[in-house]
Amino acid sequence: MAALILASLGIVFGDIGTSPLYSLQTVFSVEHHAITPTPAHVLGIISLVLWTVLLIVTMKYVTFVLRADHHGEGGILALATLGRNALRRHGRFAAIALPIGLAGACLFMGDSVITPAISVLSAVEGLGVLNPAFDSAIVPLSIAVLVALFLVQRFGTGRIGISFGPIMALWFVVLALLGIPHIFRAPEILLAISPTYAASFLAENPYQSFLTLGAVVLVVTGAEALYADLGHFGRAPITKAWLYAVFPALALNYLGQGAMLLRTPENAANPFYLMAPTWAVAPLTVLATVATIIASQAVISGTFSVTKQAVRLGYLPSFTVRNTSAQSAGQIYIPVINWFLLIAVVVVVAAFRSSASLANAYGMAVSTTFLATTALLLIYLRYSRDWSLARTAALGIVLAAIEVPIFVAASAKFLHGGWLPVLIGAILGSVMAVWNWGRGVVTRKRNKAEGTLREFYDEVHKSAPARIPGTAIFPHAAQNTAPLALRSNLRLNKVLHEHTIIVRVHVLQTPHVPIERRAEIQKAAAPVPGLLQVDLRYGFFDRINIPVSLTGAFRRCDLPGIDDINVSAATYVLSSMKYGKAPGRLWKRVRAELFVLLTRLSGSPVDRFHLPERQTVQIGQRIDI
């Protein structure tokens, strides 16, 4: 448990753990209609910060959301699947759950552009506190750090990841140590623990407090990571790390920043770094930069995982996914996503140039994701956990009272940066919609060209093809059609291999499928000697490897003649599609062009199915869309 808690500090809590770098600075910044740091305002804001963290993270995520695991896995797509399954069982509107989850996933990916930018910028801004002459170097240095971060992704994070936990543990200790001396100097800050100060601030300053909410949401950035990494660590380590380490350190640091502002309100320009003694600013900047790199790494890795889930669910092309660790299947690298993130992050840093100006965009992404998670949580509790309508409504009202005002306040800053995550989410959502449409068109036309398995069996019996020695394996996606490559081989060459195996790969909407339940072998419905149909089932977190799965399945199977099949020497034959564009209106042609472009970004099925390249051939056919 101690090891898991330490590891979770580095992977789960990097984002929320670095939020003290920029949260209060943003609240008091000119870009956010500067709140005057009077004692009443400071007490009210610190109280608002503490209770926002307590209610959203501790009550919502730790108490409720972490209990909603899908076969041990978490994340908004897993929660969407739980909600949809529950709605289906009750005959309700099951179709609404997955779109909500996909919208949340798009915003999470948008967040993964903003998080590295704002985190690294806020850390490097410590140089400006150390010496104002360094201000001009903040943006170039931040870009250099980010470029280096993305360039090392292809090597994996296994080796450096070992140090993430201890470094973040040191970071949280430093957060607490920075705050404690200031609390002793101004113990009246402890009054902010009472929620009455937050309520008074909201009531007495309705306009200013409304604007402040859009910045206060920054203190809970990274809360989604608690749920997204549920499958890696389990509920208990994440809960214990939050309650016993992270939350106390954050609370002490925020109270310390507030206590300092009670005594020196002019330090509101950068309260985090100005809390530290002058001699400690330089090492603190180095530690903060490392901590933000770790936070960014966690978000980037999370984006790779979410992309992989979306691919497995059929909402994104089959991008090339490379495993960077022989021990952990969860350590992956997706080149297309990595380069997209790098370009987007560099553009964002160059455009916004400071963490305070970028915070507008961040609040929009976080608050919208919270609402999506809350909606799915209420669906899950009502229809899967059988909560009463009154109980579900009560929790919904409490969460809505917190999150809806935050969302509205963040939305008010749409024109000042809040458009960024909306734009990124809209682009990703459009890509998903086009891919879903294109897949539907291609599937219909391909099914027509392939014909049914019954038609193929009849063709085999009529043509009586020559049988050649060896094994040919035909990976195939559809359930009731014959692989195009198999039909083409029969028509062109008039032959069938002695052992012909049709392999259908199914990615289920469940995280994992046990190895012993992964394969189902059956003889062809019509008696064709040597022809087998194999169904391989994988969860969306499983690694698809057809040769390994077939070898294990045949070893466990007792069908006659199964021992004669040599999977290691088999030939794999893939059906390769070439897409043409059918005539039509401009927007339809643009949609088709985008789909064709996405297919070119897709990874090779040889890599996706982990087939031996020298034993794989492809037979193609043109389909107009």
Short mmCIF file of N, CA and C in Angstrom, two decimals, residues 343-460:
data_model
loop_
_atom_site.label_atom_id
_atom_site.label_comp_id
_atom_site.label_asym_id
_atom_site.label_seq_id
_atom_site.Cartn_x
_atom_site.Cartn_y
_atom_site.Cartn_z
N ILE A 343 2.81 20.46 -31.33
CA ILE A 343 2.55 21.66 -32.14
C ILE A 343 1.54 22.56 -31.44
N ALA A 344 0.46 21.96 -30.93
CA ALA A 344 -0.59 22.74 -30.29
C ALA A 344 -0.07 23.45 -29.03
N VAL A 345 0.72 22.75 -28.21
CA VAL A 345 1.24 23.33 -26.97
C VAL A 345 2.18 24.49 -27.26
N VAL A 346 3.07 24.33 -28.23
CA VAL A 346 4.00 25.41 -28.58
C VAL A 346 3.24 26.63 -29.09
N VAL A 347 2.23 26.43 -29.92
CA VAL A 347 1.42 27.54 -30.41
C VAL A 347 0.72 28.25 -29.26
N VAL A 348 0.18 27.48 -28.32
CA VAL A 348 -0.54 28.07 -27.18
C VAL A 348 0.40 28.90 -26.31
N VAL A 349 1.59 28.38 -26.02
CA VAL A 349 2.56 29.12 -25.20
C VAL A 349 2.96 30.41 -25.90
N ALA A 350 3.23 30.32 -27.19
CA ALA A 350 3.65 31.51 -27.94
C ALA A 350 2.52 32.54 -28.03
N ALA A 351 1.28 32.09 -28.07
CA ALA A 351 0.15 33.00 -28.23
C ALA A 351 -0.25 33.65 -26.91
N PHE A 352 -0.29 32.88 -25.81
CA PHE A 352 -0.78 33.42 -24.54
C PHE A 352 0.33 34.02 -23.68
N ARG A 353 1.52 33.42 -23.71
CA ARG A 353 2.75 33.99 -23.14
C ARG A 353 2.78 34.10 -21.61
N SER A 354 1.71 33.83 -20.91
CA SER A 354 1.74 33.85 -19.44
C SER A 354 0.70 32.89 -18.90
N SER A 355 0.94 32.39 -17.70
CA SER A 355 0.00 31.44 -17.10
C SER A 355 -1.31 32.12 -16.74
N ALA A 356 -1.25 33.41 -16.36
CA ALA A 356 -2.47 34.12 -15.96
C ALA A 356 -3.42 34.28 -17.14
N SER A 357 -2.90 34.64 -18.31
CA SER A 357 -3.77 34.82 -19.47
C SER A 357 -4.28 33.49 -19.99
N LEU A 358 -3.53 32.42 -19.79
CA LEU A 358 -3.94 31.10 -20.25
C LEU A 358 -4.98 30.47 -19.32
N ALA A 359 -5.07 30.98 -18.08
CA ALA A 359 -5.97 30.38 -17.10
C ALA A 359 -7.43 30.47 -17.52
N ASN A 360 -7.80 31.48 -18.32
CA ASN A 360 -9.17 31.58 -18.80
C ASN A 360 -9.58 30.32 -19.56
N ALA A 361 -8.69 29.88 -20.44
CA ALA A 361 -8.98 28.70 -21.24
C ALA A 361 -9.05 27.45 -20.37
N TYR A 362 -8.18 27.38 -19.38
CA TYR A 362 -8.11 26.21 -18.51
C TYR A 362 -9.41 26.03 -17.74
N GLY A 363 -9.93 27.13 -17.17
CA GLY A 363 -11.15 27.04 -16.39
C GLY A 363 -12.32 26.52 -17.20
N MET A 364 -12.40 26.90 -18.46
CA MET A 364 -13.48 26.46 -19.33
C MET A 364 -13.44 24.95 -19.53
N ALA A 365 -12.24 24.43 -19.79
CA ALA A 365 -12.10 22.99 -20.03
C ALA A 365 -12.45 22.19 -18.78
N VAL A 366 -11.92 22.60 -17.64
CA VAL A 366 -12.12 21.85 -16.40
C VAL A 366 -13.58 21.86 -15.98
N SER A 367 -14.22 23.04 -16.01
CA SER A 367 -15.60 23.14 -15.54
C SER A 367 -16.56 22.35 -16.42
N THR A 368 -16.32 22.32 -17.72
CA THR A 368 -17.20 21.56 -18.61
C THR A 368 -17.03 20.07 -18.39
N THR A 369 -15.80 19.63 -18.18
CA THR A 369 -15.55 18.21 -17.91
C THR A 369 -16.22 17.79 -16.60
N PHE A 370 -16.19 18.66 -15.60
CA PHE A 370 -16.86 18.35 -14.33
C PHE A 370 -18.35 18.10 -14.55
N LEU A 371 -19.00 18.94 -15.35
CA LEU A 371 -20.43 18.78 -15.59
C LEU A 371 -20.72 17.47 -16.31
N ALA A 372 -19.87 17.10 -17.27
CA ALA A 372 -20.07 15.84 -17.98
C ALA A 372 -19.94 14.65 -17.03
N THR A 373 -18.93 14.70 -16.15
CA THR A 373 -18.74 13.61 -15.18
C THR A 373 -19.91 13.54 -14.21
N THR A 374 -20.40 14.70 -13.75
CA THR A 374 -21.52 14.71 -12.82
C THR A 374 -22.77 14.12 -13.46
N ALA A 375 -23.05 14.48 -14.71
CA ALA A 375 -24.22 13.93 -15.40
C ALA A 375 -24.14 12.41 -15.48
N LEU A 376 -22.97 11.90 -15.85
CA LEU A 376 -22.80 10.45 -15.96
C LEU A 376 -22.85 9.78 -14.60
N LEU A 377 -22.31 10.44 -13.58
CA LEU A 377 -22.35 9.88 -12.23
C LEU A 377 -23.79 9.73 -11.75
N LEU A 378 -24.61 10.74 -11.98
CA LEU A 378 -26.02 10.68 -11.54
C LEU A 378 -26.77 9.58 -12.28
N ILE A 379 -26.49 9.42 -13.58
CA ILE A 379 -27.11 8.32 -14.34
C ILE A 379 -26.70 6.98 -13.74
N TYR A 380 -25.42 6.85 -13.43
CA TYR A 380 -24.92 5.60 -12.86
C TYR A 380 -25.55 5.29 -11.51
N LEU A 381 -25.59 6.28 -10.63
CA LEU A 381 -26.14 6.07 -9.29
C LEU A 381 -27.63 5.74 -9.35
N ARG A 382 -28.34 6.42 -10.24
CA ARG A 382 -29.79 6.22 -10.31
C ARG A 382 -30.15 4.87 -10.90
N TYR A 383 -29.49 4.48 -11.99
CA TYR A 383 -29.93 3.30 -12.72
C TYR A 383 -29.05 2.08 -12.53
N SER A 384 -27.84 2.25 -12.00
CA SER A 384 -26.98 1.09 -11.75
C SER A 384 -26.91 0.76 -10.27
N ARG A 385 -26.84 1.79 -9.43
CA ARG A 385 -26.78 1.57 -7.99
C ARG A 385 -28.15 1.66 -7.32
N ASP A 386 -29.18 1.88 -8.14
CA ASP A 386 -30.58 1.89 -7.67
C ASP A 386 -30.84 2.92 -6.58
N TRP A 387 -30.22 4.09 -6.73
CA TRP A 387 -30.54 5.18 -5.82
C TRP A 387 -31.96 5.66 -6.09
N SER A 388 -32.60 6.12 -5.04
CA SER A 388 -33.94 6.70 -5.22
C SER A 388 -33.82 8.02 -5.98
N LEU A 389 -34.93 8.43 -6.57
CA LEU A 389 -34.93 9.69 -7.32
C LEU A 389 -34.62 10.87 -6.40
N ALA A 390 -35.16 10.83 -5.17
CA ALA A 390 -34.92 11.94 -4.23
C ALA A 390 -33.45 12.03 -3.83
N ARG A 391 -32.84 10.88 -3.58
CA ARG A 391 -31.44 10.87 -3.16
C ARG A 391 -30.53 11.34 -4.30
N THR A 392 -30.83 10.85 -5.52
CA THR A 392 -30.04 11.26 -6.69
C THR A 392 -30.19 12.76 -6.94
N ALA A 393 -31.43 13.24 -6.83
CA ALA A 393 -31.68 14.67 -7.06
C ALA A 393 -30.97 15.52 -6.02
N ALA A 394 -30.93 15.06 -4.77
CA ALA A 394 -30.28 15.83 -3.71
C ALA A 394 -28.78 16.00 -4.01
N LEU A 395 -28.12 14.88 -4.40
CA LEU A 395 -26.70 14.98 -4.74
C LEU A 395 -26.51 15.86 -5.97
N GLY A 396 -27.40 15.71 -6.95
CA GLY A 396 -27.29 16.52 -8.15
C GLY A 396 -27.43 18.00 -7.86
N ILE A 397 -28.32 18.36 -6.96
CA ILE A 397 -28.52 19.77 -6.60
C ILE A 397 -27.27 20.34 -5.92
N VAL A 398 -26.68 19.54 -5.02
CA VAL A 398 -25.48 20.00 -4.31
C VAL A 398 -24.33 20.22 -5.31
N LEU A 399 -24.11 19.24 -6.19
CA LEU A 399 -23.03 19.37 -7.15
C LEU A 399 -23.29 20.48 -8.16
N ALA A 400 -24.56 20.60 -8.58
CA ALA A 400 -24.90 21.66 -9.54
C ALA A 400 -24.71 23.03 -8.93
N ALA A 401 -25.02 23.16 -7.63
CA ALA A 401 -24.86 24.45 -6.96
C ALA A 401 -23.40 24.90 -6.95
N ILE A 402 -22.48 23.93 -7.02
CA ILE A 402 -21.05 24.27 -7.04
C ILE A 402 -20.57 24.44 -8.48
N GLU A 403 -20.90 23.49 -9.34
CA GLU A 403 -20.28 23.40 -10.65
C GLU A 403 -20.92 24.28 -11.71
N VAL A 404 -22.23 24.46 -11.63
CA VAL A 404 -22.89 25.30 -12.65
C VAL A 404 -22.42 26.75 -12.56
N PRO A 405 -22.37 27.38 -11.36
CA PRO A 405 -21.83 28.75 -11.30
C PRO A 405 -20.39 28.84 -11.80
N ILE A 406 -19.58 27.83 -11.48
CA ILE A 406 -18.20 27.82 -11.96
C ILE A 406 -18.17 27.76 -13.48
N PHE A 407 -19.02 26.90 -14.05
CA PHE A 407 -19.08 26.79 -15.50
C PHE A 407 -19.54 28.10 -16.15
N VAL A 408 -20.55 28.72 -15.57
CA VAL A 408 -21.06 29.98 -16.13
C VAL A 408 -19.99 31.07 -16.04
N ALA A 409 -19.29 31.11 -14.90
CA ALA A 409 -18.24 32.11 -14.74
C ALA A 409 -17.11 31.89 -15.73
N ALA A 410 -16.75 30.62 -15.94
CA ALA A 410 -15.69 30.32 -16.92
C ALA A 410 -16.17 30.65 -18.33
N SER A 411 -17.46 30.42 -18.60
CA SER A 411 -18.00 30.70 -19.93
C SER A 411 -18.00 32.19 -20.22
N ALA A 412 -18.11 33.00 -19.17
CA ALA A 412 -18.10 34.45 -19.37
C ALA A 412 -16.77 34.93 -19.93
N LYS A 413 -15.74 34.10 -19.81
CA LYS A 413 -14.41 34.46 -20.32
C LYS A 413 -14.12 33.77 -21.64
N PHE A 414 -15.20 33.39 -22.34
CA PHE A 414 -15.05 32.67 -23.60
C PHE A 414 -14.18 33.43 -24.60
N LEU A 415 -14.43 34.72 -24.73
CA LEU A 415 -13.70 35.52 -25.72
C LEU A 415 -12.27 35.84 -25.29
N HIS A 416 -11.95 35.58 -24.02
CA HIS A 416 -10.61 35.90 -23.51
C HIS A 416 -9.75 34.65 -23.33
N GLY A 417 -10.06 33.61 -24.09
CA GLY A 417 -9.27 32.38 -24.02
C GLY A 417 -10.10 31.14 -23.81
N GLY A 418 -11.33 31.32 -23.30
CA GLY A 418 -12.19 30.16 -23.06
C GLY A 418 -12.56 29.43 -24.33
N TRP A 419 -12.41 30.11 -25.48
CA TRP A 419 -12.73 29.48 -26.76
C TRP A 419 -11.75 28.36 -27.12
N LEU A 420 -10.56 28.38 -26.52
CA LEU A 420 -9.53 27.43 -26.93
C LEU A 420 -9.94 25.97 -26.71
N PRO A 421 -10.34 25.56 -25.48
CA PRO A 421 -10.73 24.16 -25.32
C PRO A 421 -11.99 23.81 -26.10
N VAL A 422 -12.89 24.80 -26.27
CA VAL A 422 -14.09 24.54 -27.07
C VAL A 422 -13.70 24.26 -28.52
N LEU A 423 -12.75 25.05 -29.04
CA LEU A 423 -12.28 24.83 -30.41
C LEU A 423 -11.62 23.47 -30.54
N ILE A 424 -10.73 23.13 -29.60
CA ILE A 424 -10.06 21.83 -29.67
C ILE A 424 -11.07 20.70 -29.57
N GLY A 425 -12.03 20.83 -28.63
CA GLY A 425 -13.05 19.81 -28.48
C GLY A 425 -13.92 19.68 -29.72
N ALA A 426 -14.26 20.83 -30.34
CA ALA A 426 -15.09 20.80 -31.55
C ALA A 426 -14.35 20.12 -32.70
N ILE A 427 -13.05 20.41 -32.81
CA ILE A 427 -12.26 19.77 -33.87
C ILE A 427 -12.21 18.25 -33.67
N LEU A 428 -11.92 17.85 -32.42
CA LEU A 428 -11.86 16.42 -32.13
C LEU A 428 -13.22 15.76 -32.31
N GLY A 429 -14.29 16.46 -31.87
CA GLY A 429 -15.63 15.92 -32.04
C GLY A 429 -15.99 15.77 -33.51
N SER A 430 -15.57 16.75 -34.34
CA SER A 430 -15.83 16.66 -35.78
C SER A 430 -15.07 15.49 -36.40
N VAL A 431 -13.83 15.31 -35.95
CA VAL A 431 -13.04 14.18 -36.45
C VAL A 431 -13.74 12.87 -36.10
N MET A 432 -14.23 12.76 -34.87
CA MET A 432 -14.93 11.54 -34.46
C MET A 432 -16.19 11.33 -35.28
N ALA A 433 -16.94 12.42 -35.53
CA ALA A 433 -18.18 12.31 -36.30
C ALA A 433 -17.90 11.87 -37.74
N VAL A 434 -16.87 12.48 -38.37
CA VAL A 434 -16.53 12.13 -39.75
C VAL A 434 -16.06 10.67 -39.81
N TRP A 435 -15.24 10.28 -38.83
CA TRP A 435 -14.75 8.90 -38.84
C TRP A 435 -15.90 7.92 -38.66
N ASN A 436 -16.83 8.24 -37.76
CA ASN A 436 -17.98 7.36 -37.52
C ASN A 436 -18.84 7.25 -38.79
N TRP A 437 -19.06 8.40 -39.47
CA TRP A 437 -19.82 8.38 -40.72
C TRP A 437 -19.11 7.56 -41.79
N GLY A 438 -17.81 7.80 -41.98
CA GLY A 438 -17.06 7.09 -43.01
C GLY A 438 -17.03 5.60 -42.77
N ARG A 439 -16.84 5.21 -41.52
CA ARG A 439 -16.83 3.79 -41.20
C ARG A 439 -18.16 3.14 -41.55
N GLY A 440 -19.26 3.87 -41.30
CA GLY A 440 -20.57 3.33 -41.63
C GLY A 440 -20.75 3.12 -43.12
N VAL A 441 -20.32 4.12 -43.93
CA VAL A 441 -20.43 4.02 -45.38
C VAL A 441 -19.57 2.87 -45.90
N VAL A 442 -18.33 2.83 -45.44
CA VAL A 442 -17.41 1.79 -45.91
C VAL A 442 -17.90 0.40 -45.50
N THR A 443 -18.40 0.28 -44.30
CA THR A 443 -18.88 -1.03 -43.82
C THR A 443 -20.03 -1.53 -44.67
N ARG A 444 -20.97 -0.64 -45.01
CA ARG A 444 -22.11 -1.07 -45.83
C ARG A 444 -21.64 -1.53 -47.22
N LYS A 445 -20.78 -0.75 -47.86
CA LYS A 445 -20.32 -1.10 -49.21
C LYS A 445 -19.40 -2.31 -49.19
N ARG A 446 -18.61 -2.41 -48.15
CA ARG A 446 -17.71 -3.56 -48.06
C ARG A 446 -18.50 -4.85 -47.81
N ASN A 447 -19.51 -4.78 -46.96
CA ASN A 447 -20.33 -5.96 -46.71
C ASN A 447 -21.00 -6.45 -47.98
N LYS A 448 -21.44 -5.49 -48.82
CA LYS A 448 -22.08 -5.86 -50.07
C LYS A 448 -21.09 -6.55 -51.00
N ALA A 449 -19.86 -6.02 -51.03
CA ALA A 449 -18.84 -6.60 -51.91
C ALA A 449 -18.37 -7.97 -51.40
N GLU A 450 -18.35 -8.13 -50.09
CA GLU A 450 -17.85 -9.38 -49.52
C GLU A 450 -18.85 -10.51 -49.65
N GLY A 451 -20.13 -10.20 -49.51
CA GLY A 451 -21.13 -11.26 -49.55
C GLY A 451 -21.14 -12.05 -48.26
N THR A 452 -22.15 -12.86 -48.08
CA THR A 452 -22.30 -13.63 -46.84
C THR A 452 -21.39 -14.85 -46.85
N LEU A 453 -21.17 -15.37 -45.67
CA LEU A 453 -20.38 -16.60 -45.56
C LEU A 453 -21.08 -17.76 -46.28
N ARG A 454 -22.42 -17.79 -46.24
CA ARG A 454 -23.14 -18.85 -46.93
C ARG A 454 -22.87 -18.80 -48.43
N GLU A 455 -22.84 -17.59 -49.00
CA GLU A 455 -22.54 -17.44 -50.42
C GLU A 455 -21.11 -17.92 -50.72
N PHE A 456 -20.20 -17.62 -49.82
CA PHE A 456 -18.82 -18.05 -50.03
C PHE A 456 -18.71 -19.57 -49.98
N TYR A 457 -19.40 -20.18 -49.01
CA TYR A 457 -19.35 -21.65 -48.91
C TYR A 457 -19.93 -22.28 -50.18
N ASP A 458 -21.02 -21.73 -50.70
CA ASP A 458 -21.61 -22.26 -51.94
C ASP A 458 -20.63 -22.14 -53.10
N GLU A 459 -19.90 -21.00 -53.13
CA GLU A 459 -18.93 -20.78 -54.20
C GLU A 459 -17.79 -21.79 -54.11
N VAL A 460 -17.36 -22.11 -52.89
CA VAL A 460 -16.30 -23.10 -52.70
C VAL A 460 -16.75 -24.45 -53.22
#
